[in-house]
Short mmCIF file of C-alpha atoms in Angstrom, two decimals:
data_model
loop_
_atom_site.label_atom_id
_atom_site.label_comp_id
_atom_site.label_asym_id
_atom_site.label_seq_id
_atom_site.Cartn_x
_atom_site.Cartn_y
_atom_site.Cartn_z
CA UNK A 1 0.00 0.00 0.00
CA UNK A 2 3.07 2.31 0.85
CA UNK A 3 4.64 1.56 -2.54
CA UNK A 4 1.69 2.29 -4.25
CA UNK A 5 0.92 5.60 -2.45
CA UNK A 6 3.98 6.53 -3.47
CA UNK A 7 4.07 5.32 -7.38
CA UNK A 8 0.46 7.63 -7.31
CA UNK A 9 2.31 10.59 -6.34
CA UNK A 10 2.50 12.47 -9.32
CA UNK A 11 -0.93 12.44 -9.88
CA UNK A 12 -1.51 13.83 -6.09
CA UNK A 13 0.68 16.84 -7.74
CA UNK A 14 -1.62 17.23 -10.61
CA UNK A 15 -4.73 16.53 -8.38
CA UNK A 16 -3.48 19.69 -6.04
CA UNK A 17 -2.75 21.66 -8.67
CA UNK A 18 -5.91 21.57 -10.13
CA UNK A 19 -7.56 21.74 -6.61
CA UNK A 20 -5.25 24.88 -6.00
CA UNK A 21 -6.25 26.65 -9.75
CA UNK A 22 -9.69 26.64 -8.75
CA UNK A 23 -9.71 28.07 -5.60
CA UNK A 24 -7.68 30.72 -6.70
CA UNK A 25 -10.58 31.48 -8.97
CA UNK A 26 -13.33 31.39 -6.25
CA UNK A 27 -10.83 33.50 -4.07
CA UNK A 28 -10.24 36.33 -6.94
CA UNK A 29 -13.64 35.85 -8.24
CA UNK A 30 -13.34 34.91 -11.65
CA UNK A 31 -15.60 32.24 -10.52
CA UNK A 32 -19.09 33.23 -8.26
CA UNK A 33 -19.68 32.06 -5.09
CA UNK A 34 -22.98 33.60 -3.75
CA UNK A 35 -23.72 34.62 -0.45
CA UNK A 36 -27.09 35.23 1.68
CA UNK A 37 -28.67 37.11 4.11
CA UNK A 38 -28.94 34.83 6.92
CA UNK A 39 -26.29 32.88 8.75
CA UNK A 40 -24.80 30.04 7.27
CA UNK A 41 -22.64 27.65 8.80
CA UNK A 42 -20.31 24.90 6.90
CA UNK A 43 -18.97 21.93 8.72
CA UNK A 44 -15.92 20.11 6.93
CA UNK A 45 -13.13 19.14 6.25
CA UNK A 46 -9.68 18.71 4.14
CA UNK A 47 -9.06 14.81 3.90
CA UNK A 48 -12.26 11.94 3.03
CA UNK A 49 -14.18 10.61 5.68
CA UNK A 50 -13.98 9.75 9.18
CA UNK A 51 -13.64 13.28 11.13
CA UNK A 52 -17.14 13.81 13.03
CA UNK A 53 -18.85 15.53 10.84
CA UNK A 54 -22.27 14.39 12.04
CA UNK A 55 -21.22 14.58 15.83
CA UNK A 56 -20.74 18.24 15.62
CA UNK A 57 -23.32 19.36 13.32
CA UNK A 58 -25.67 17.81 16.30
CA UNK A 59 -23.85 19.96 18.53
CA UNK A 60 -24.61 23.16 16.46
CA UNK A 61 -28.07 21.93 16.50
CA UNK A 62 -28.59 21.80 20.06
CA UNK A 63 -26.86 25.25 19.95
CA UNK A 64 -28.69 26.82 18.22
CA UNK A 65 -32.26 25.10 17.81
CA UNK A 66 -33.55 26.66 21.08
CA UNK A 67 -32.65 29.87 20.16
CA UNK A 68 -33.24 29.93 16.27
CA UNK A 69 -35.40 27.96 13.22
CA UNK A 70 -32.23 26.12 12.08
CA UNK A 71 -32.13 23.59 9.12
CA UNK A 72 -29.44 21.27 7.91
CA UNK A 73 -28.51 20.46 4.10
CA UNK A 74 -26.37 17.70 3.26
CA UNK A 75 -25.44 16.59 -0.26
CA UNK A 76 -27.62 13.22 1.14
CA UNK A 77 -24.44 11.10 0.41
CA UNK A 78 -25.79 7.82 -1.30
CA UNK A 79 -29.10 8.63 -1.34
CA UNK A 80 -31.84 6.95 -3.66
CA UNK A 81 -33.57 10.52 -4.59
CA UNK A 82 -32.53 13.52 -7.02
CA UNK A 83 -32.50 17.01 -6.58
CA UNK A 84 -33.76 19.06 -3.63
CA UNK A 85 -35.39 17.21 -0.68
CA UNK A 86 -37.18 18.41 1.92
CA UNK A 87 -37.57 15.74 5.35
CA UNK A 88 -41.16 15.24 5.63
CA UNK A 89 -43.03 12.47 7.63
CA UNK A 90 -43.11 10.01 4.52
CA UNK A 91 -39.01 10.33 4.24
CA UNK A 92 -35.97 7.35 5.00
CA UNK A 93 -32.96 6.77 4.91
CA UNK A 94 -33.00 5.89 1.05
CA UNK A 95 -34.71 9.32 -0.08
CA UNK A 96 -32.34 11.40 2.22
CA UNK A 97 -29.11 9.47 3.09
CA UNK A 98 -28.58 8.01 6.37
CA UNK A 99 -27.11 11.11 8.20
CA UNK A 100 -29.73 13.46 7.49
CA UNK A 101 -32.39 10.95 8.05
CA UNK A 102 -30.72 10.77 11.65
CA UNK A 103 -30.84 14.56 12.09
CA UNK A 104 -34.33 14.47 11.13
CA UNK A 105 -35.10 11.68 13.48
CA UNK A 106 -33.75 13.31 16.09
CA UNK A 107 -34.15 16.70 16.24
CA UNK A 108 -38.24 16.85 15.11
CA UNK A 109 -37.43 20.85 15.79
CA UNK A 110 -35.71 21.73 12.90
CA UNK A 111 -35.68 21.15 9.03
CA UNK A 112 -33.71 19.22 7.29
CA UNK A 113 -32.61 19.04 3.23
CA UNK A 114 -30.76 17.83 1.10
CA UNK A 115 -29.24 19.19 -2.23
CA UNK A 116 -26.33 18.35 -4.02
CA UNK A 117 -26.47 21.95 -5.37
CA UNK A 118 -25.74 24.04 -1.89
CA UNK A 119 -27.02 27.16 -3.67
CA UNK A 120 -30.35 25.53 -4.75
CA UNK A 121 -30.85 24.07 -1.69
CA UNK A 122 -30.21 27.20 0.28
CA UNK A 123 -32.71 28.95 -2.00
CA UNK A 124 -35.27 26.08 -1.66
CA UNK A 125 -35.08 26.64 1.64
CA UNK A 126 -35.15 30.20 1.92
CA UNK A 127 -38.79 30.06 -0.29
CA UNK A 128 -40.44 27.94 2.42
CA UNK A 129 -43.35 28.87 4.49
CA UNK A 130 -41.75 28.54 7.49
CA UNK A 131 -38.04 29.14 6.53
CA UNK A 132 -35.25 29.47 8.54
CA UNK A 133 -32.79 31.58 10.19
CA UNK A 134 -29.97 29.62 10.27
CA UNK A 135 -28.42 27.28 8.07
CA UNK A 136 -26.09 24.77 8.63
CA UNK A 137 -23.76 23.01 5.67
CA UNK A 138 -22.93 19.63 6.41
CA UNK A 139 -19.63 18.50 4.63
CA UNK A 140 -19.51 21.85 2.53
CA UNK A 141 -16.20 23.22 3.09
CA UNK A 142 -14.98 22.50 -0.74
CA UNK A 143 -18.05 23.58 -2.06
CA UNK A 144 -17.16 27.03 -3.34
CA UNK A 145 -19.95 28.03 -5.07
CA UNK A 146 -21.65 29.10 -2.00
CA UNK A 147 -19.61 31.33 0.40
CA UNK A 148 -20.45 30.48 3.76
CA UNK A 149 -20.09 33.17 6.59
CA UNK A 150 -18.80 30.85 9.12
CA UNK A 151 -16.36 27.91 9.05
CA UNK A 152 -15.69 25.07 10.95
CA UNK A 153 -12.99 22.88 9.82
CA UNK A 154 -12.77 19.68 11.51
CA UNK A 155 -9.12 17.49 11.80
CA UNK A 156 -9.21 14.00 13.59
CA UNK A 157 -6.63 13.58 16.03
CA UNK A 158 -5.27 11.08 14.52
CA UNK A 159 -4.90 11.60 11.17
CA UNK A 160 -3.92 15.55 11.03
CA UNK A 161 -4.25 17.49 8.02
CA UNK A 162 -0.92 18.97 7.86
CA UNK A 163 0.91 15.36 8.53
CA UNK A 164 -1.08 14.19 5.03
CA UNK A 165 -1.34 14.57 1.19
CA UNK A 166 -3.33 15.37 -1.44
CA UNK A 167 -5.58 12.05 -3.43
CA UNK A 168 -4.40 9.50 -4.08
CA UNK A 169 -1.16 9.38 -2.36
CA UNK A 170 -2.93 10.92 0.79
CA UNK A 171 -6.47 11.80 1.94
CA UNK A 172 -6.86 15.55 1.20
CA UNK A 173 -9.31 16.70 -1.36
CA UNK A 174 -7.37 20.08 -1.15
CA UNK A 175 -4.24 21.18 -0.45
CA UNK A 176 -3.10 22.10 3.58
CA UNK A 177 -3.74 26.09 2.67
CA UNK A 178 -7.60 25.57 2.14
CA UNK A 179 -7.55 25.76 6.55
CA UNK A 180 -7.00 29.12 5.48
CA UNK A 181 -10.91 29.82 5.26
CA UNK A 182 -12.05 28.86 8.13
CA UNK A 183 -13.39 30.69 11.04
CA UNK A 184 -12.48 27.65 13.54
CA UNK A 185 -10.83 24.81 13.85
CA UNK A 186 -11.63 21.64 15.32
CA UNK A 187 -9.35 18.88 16.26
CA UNK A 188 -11.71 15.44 16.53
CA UNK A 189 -11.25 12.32 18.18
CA UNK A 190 -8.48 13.55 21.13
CA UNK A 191 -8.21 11.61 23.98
CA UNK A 192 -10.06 12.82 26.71
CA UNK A 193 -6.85 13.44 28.64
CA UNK A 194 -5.28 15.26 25.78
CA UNK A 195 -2.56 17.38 27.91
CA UNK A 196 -2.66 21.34 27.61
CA UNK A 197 1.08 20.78 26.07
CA UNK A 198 0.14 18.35 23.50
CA UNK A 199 -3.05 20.97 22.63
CA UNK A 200 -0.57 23.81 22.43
CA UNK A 201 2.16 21.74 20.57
CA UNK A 202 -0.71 20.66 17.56
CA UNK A 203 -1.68 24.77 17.44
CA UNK A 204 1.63 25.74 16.58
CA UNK A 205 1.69 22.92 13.90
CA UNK A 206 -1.28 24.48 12.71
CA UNK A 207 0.24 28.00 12.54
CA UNK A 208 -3.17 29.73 11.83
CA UNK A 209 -4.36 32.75 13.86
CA UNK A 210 -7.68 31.43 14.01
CA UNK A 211 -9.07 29.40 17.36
CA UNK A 212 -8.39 26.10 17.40
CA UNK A 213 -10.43 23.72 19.80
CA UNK A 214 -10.13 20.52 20.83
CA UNK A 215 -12.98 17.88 20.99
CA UNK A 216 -13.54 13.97 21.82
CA UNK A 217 -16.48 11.33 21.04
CA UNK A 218 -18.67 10.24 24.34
CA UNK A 219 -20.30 7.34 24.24
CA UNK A 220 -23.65 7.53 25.91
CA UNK A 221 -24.27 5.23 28.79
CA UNK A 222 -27.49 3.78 27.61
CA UNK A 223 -28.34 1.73 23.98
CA UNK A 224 -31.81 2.55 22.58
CA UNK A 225 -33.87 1.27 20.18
CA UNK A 226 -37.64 2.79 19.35
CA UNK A 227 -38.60 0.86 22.15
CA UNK A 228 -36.85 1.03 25.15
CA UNK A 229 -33.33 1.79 26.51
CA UNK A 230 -30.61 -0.61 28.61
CA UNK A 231 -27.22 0.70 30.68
CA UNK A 232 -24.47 -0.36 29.07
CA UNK A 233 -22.78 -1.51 31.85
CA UNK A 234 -26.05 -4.27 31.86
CA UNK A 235 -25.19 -5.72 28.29
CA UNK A 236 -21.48 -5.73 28.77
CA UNK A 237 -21.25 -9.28 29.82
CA UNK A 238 -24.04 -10.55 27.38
CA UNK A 239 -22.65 -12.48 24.04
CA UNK A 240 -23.56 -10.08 21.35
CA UNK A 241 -23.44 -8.89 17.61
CA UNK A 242 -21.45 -5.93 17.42
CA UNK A 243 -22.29 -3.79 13.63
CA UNK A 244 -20.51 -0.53 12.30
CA UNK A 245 -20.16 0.74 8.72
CA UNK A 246 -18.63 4.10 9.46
CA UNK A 247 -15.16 4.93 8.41
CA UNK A 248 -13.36 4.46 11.29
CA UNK A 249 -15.19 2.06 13.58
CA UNK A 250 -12.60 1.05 15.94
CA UNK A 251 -13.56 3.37 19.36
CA UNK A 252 -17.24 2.05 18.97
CA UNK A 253 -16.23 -1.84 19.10
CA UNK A 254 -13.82 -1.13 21.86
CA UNK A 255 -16.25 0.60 23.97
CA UNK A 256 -18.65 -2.52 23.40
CA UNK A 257 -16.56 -5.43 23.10
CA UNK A 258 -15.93 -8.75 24.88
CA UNK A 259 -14.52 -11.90 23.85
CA UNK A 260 -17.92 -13.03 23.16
CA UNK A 261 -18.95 -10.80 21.03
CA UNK A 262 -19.27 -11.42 17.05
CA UNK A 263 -18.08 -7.98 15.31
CA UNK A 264 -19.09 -7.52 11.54
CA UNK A 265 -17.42 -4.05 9.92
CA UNK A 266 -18.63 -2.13 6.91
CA UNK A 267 -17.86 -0.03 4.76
CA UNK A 268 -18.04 3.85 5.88
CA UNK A 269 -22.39 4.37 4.31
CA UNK A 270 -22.77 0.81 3.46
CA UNK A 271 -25.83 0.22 1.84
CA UNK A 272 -26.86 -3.27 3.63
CA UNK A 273 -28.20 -5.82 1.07
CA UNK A 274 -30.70 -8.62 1.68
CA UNK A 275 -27.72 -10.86 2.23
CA UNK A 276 -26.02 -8.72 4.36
CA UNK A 277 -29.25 -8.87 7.07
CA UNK A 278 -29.92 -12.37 6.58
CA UNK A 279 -26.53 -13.55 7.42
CA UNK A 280 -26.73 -10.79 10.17
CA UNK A 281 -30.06 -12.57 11.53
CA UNK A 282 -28.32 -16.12 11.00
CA UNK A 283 -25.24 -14.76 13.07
CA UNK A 284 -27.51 -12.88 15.87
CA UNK A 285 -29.74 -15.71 16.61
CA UNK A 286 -31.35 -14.55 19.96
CA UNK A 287 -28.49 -12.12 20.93
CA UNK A 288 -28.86 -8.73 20.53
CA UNK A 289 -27.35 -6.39 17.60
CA UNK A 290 -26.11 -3.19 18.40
CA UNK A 291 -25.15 -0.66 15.68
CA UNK A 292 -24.26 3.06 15.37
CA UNK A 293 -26.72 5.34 14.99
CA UNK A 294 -26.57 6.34 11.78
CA UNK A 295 -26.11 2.46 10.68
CA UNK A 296 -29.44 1.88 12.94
CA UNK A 297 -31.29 4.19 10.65
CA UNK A 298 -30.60 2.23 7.48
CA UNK A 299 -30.80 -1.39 9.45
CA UNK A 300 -34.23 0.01 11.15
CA UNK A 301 -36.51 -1.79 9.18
CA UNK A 302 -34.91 -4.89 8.50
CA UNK A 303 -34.22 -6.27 11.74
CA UNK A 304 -36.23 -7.26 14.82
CA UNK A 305 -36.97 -4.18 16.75
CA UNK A 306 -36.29 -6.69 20.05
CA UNK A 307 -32.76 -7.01 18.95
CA UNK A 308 -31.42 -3.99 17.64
CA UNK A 309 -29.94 -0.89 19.15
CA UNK A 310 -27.91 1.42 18.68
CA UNK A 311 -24.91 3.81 20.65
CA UNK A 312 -25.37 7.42 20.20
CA UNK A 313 -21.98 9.99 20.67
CA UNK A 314 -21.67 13.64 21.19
CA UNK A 315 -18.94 15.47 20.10
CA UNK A 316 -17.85 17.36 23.03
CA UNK A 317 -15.20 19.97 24.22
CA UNK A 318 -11.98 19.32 26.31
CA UNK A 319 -12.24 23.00 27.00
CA UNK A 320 -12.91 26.26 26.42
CA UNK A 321 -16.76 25.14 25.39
CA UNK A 322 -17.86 28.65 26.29
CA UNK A 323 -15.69 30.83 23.74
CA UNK A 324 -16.45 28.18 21.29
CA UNK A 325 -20.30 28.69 21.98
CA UNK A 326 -20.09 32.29 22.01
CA UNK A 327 -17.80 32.70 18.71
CA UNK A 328 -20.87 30.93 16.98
CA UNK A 329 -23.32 33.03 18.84
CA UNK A 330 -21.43 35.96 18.13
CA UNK A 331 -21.61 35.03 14.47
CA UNK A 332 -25.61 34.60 14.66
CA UNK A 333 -26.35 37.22 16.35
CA UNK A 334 -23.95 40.24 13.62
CA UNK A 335 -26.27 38.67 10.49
CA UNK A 336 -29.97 38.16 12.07
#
């Protein structure tokens, strides 16, 4: 894999030059990006996959939604439908994608699109009855075309933007100077105990004069299904089935597993087929199944409600959770 990454070079040169020519046009503006009236935050990141995107989008949500009519569009990665969606009663995980079907699930107080066109779906929006006053772009930090008035870039821990490379040798879809644009920055995934040094040490890496926060995934203490909800520290001991197709699944099946347990990994949005839940069913037997949450969404309906559950995480703050609130706030409140 090494040797490969680095016979695929050259074309990460050509990939980040191309990458580099166009935002140079967005940023002179020989090509548009438009801009609106009301807020508009964009969640994203440099490299493919696996940062906590959806983690801290909810945390924006529960942010803001108390406050302010916020919706959320999302490309709807892998999604059956075309065009601009609105959530509506009659919508799943195949019309909308599987993270935006969880936002809609579970916050019932907001709205929630999707659009692979950010402009079109921010107009969409913006023609509703009831539209909002806050908008939040989920995975819509290379999406020039619309120039958001707020960014959060998001880096995991352990796989730091300015320690990679562009496609294919790497995992950036830009080059390292596209943190440049954003407002904030985010590193995902720390270790709780992530020392004041180490946080300090990654900031100079960064060498941006922009804040830079630091954030981990908790695991909540209960599994749920639509039914009911058990303590974790009940079903620890029980043999289980253990499910994940997110990119990097590893913290879930250590916070779950036991010797007993069966695990079966995914790929990051897999789109289970009828095989894939019959030999699940086969494997469960009796046991119980728990999944992510945005896997449960998209396993939902083909599974025994008795038997599966899923984990929910929040993306939360090793510190300074305040000024982060209140540089979003602060944000809000300049444009309503």
């Amino acid at each position: 894999m090494i040797l490969l990454r680095k016979l695929l070079f050259p074309f990460a040169i050509l990939y980040g030059l191309i990458t580099s020519i166009r935002n140079y046009l967005y940023d002179k503006g020989i090509l548009k990006s438009y801009t609106f009236e009301i807020p508009v935050i964009a969640v994203g990141n440099l490299s493919v996959g696996g940062t906590g995107k959806t983690p801290q989008i909810e945390y924006l949500i529960r942010l803001l939604s108390s406050k302010y009519k916020v919706a959320t569009l999302s490309r709807g990665y892998k999604r059956k439908s075309e065009g601009f969606v609105l959530a509506t009663t009659d919508s799943n995980a195949e019309s909308l994608g599987d993270e935006p079907f969880q936002y809609f699930k579970k916050f019932p107080q907001i709205q929630v699109a999707v659009d692979a066109d950010r402009r079109n779906g921010i107009e969409q929006l913006l023609v509703q009855k009831d539209k909002p006053e806050i908008i939040l772009l989920d995975d819509a930090y290379q999406h020039r075309k619309v120039k958001a008035g707020f960014y959060i870039l998001l880096t995991a821990y352990d796989d730091l933007f300015f320690e990679d490379f562009m496609l294919p040798t790497g995992k950036l879809r830009e080059p390292r100077s596209g943190a440049k644009r954003a407002n904030s920055i985010i590193v995902t995934k720390c270790p709780q105990d992530l020392s004041e040094i180490e946080q300090e040490n990654i900031k100079k890496r960064i060498g941006l004069k922009v804040p830079v926060y630091f954030s981990f995934i908790a695991y909540d203490d209960f599994i749920y299904n639509e039914n009911e909800s058990i303590a974790v520290n009940k079903i620890v001991t029980l043999s289980k089935v253990l499910v994940a197709g997110i990119a990097k699944p590893k913290p879930f099946l250590d916070y779950l597993k036991t010797e007993k347990d069966e695990c079966l990994v995914f790929p990051d949005h897999h789109d289970f087929t009828e095989k894939d839940v019959n030999d699940l069913k086969i494997k469960s037997n009796d046991k119980i199944i728990i999944t992510t949450e945005k896997d449960f969404v998209r396993l939902n309906d083909n599974i025994i409600n008795k038997q599966l559950y899923y984990l929910p995480i929040k993306s939360k703050l090793i510190s300074n959770q305040d000024d982060f609130n209140q540089l979003v706030l602060s944000y809000v409140v300049t444009q309503i």
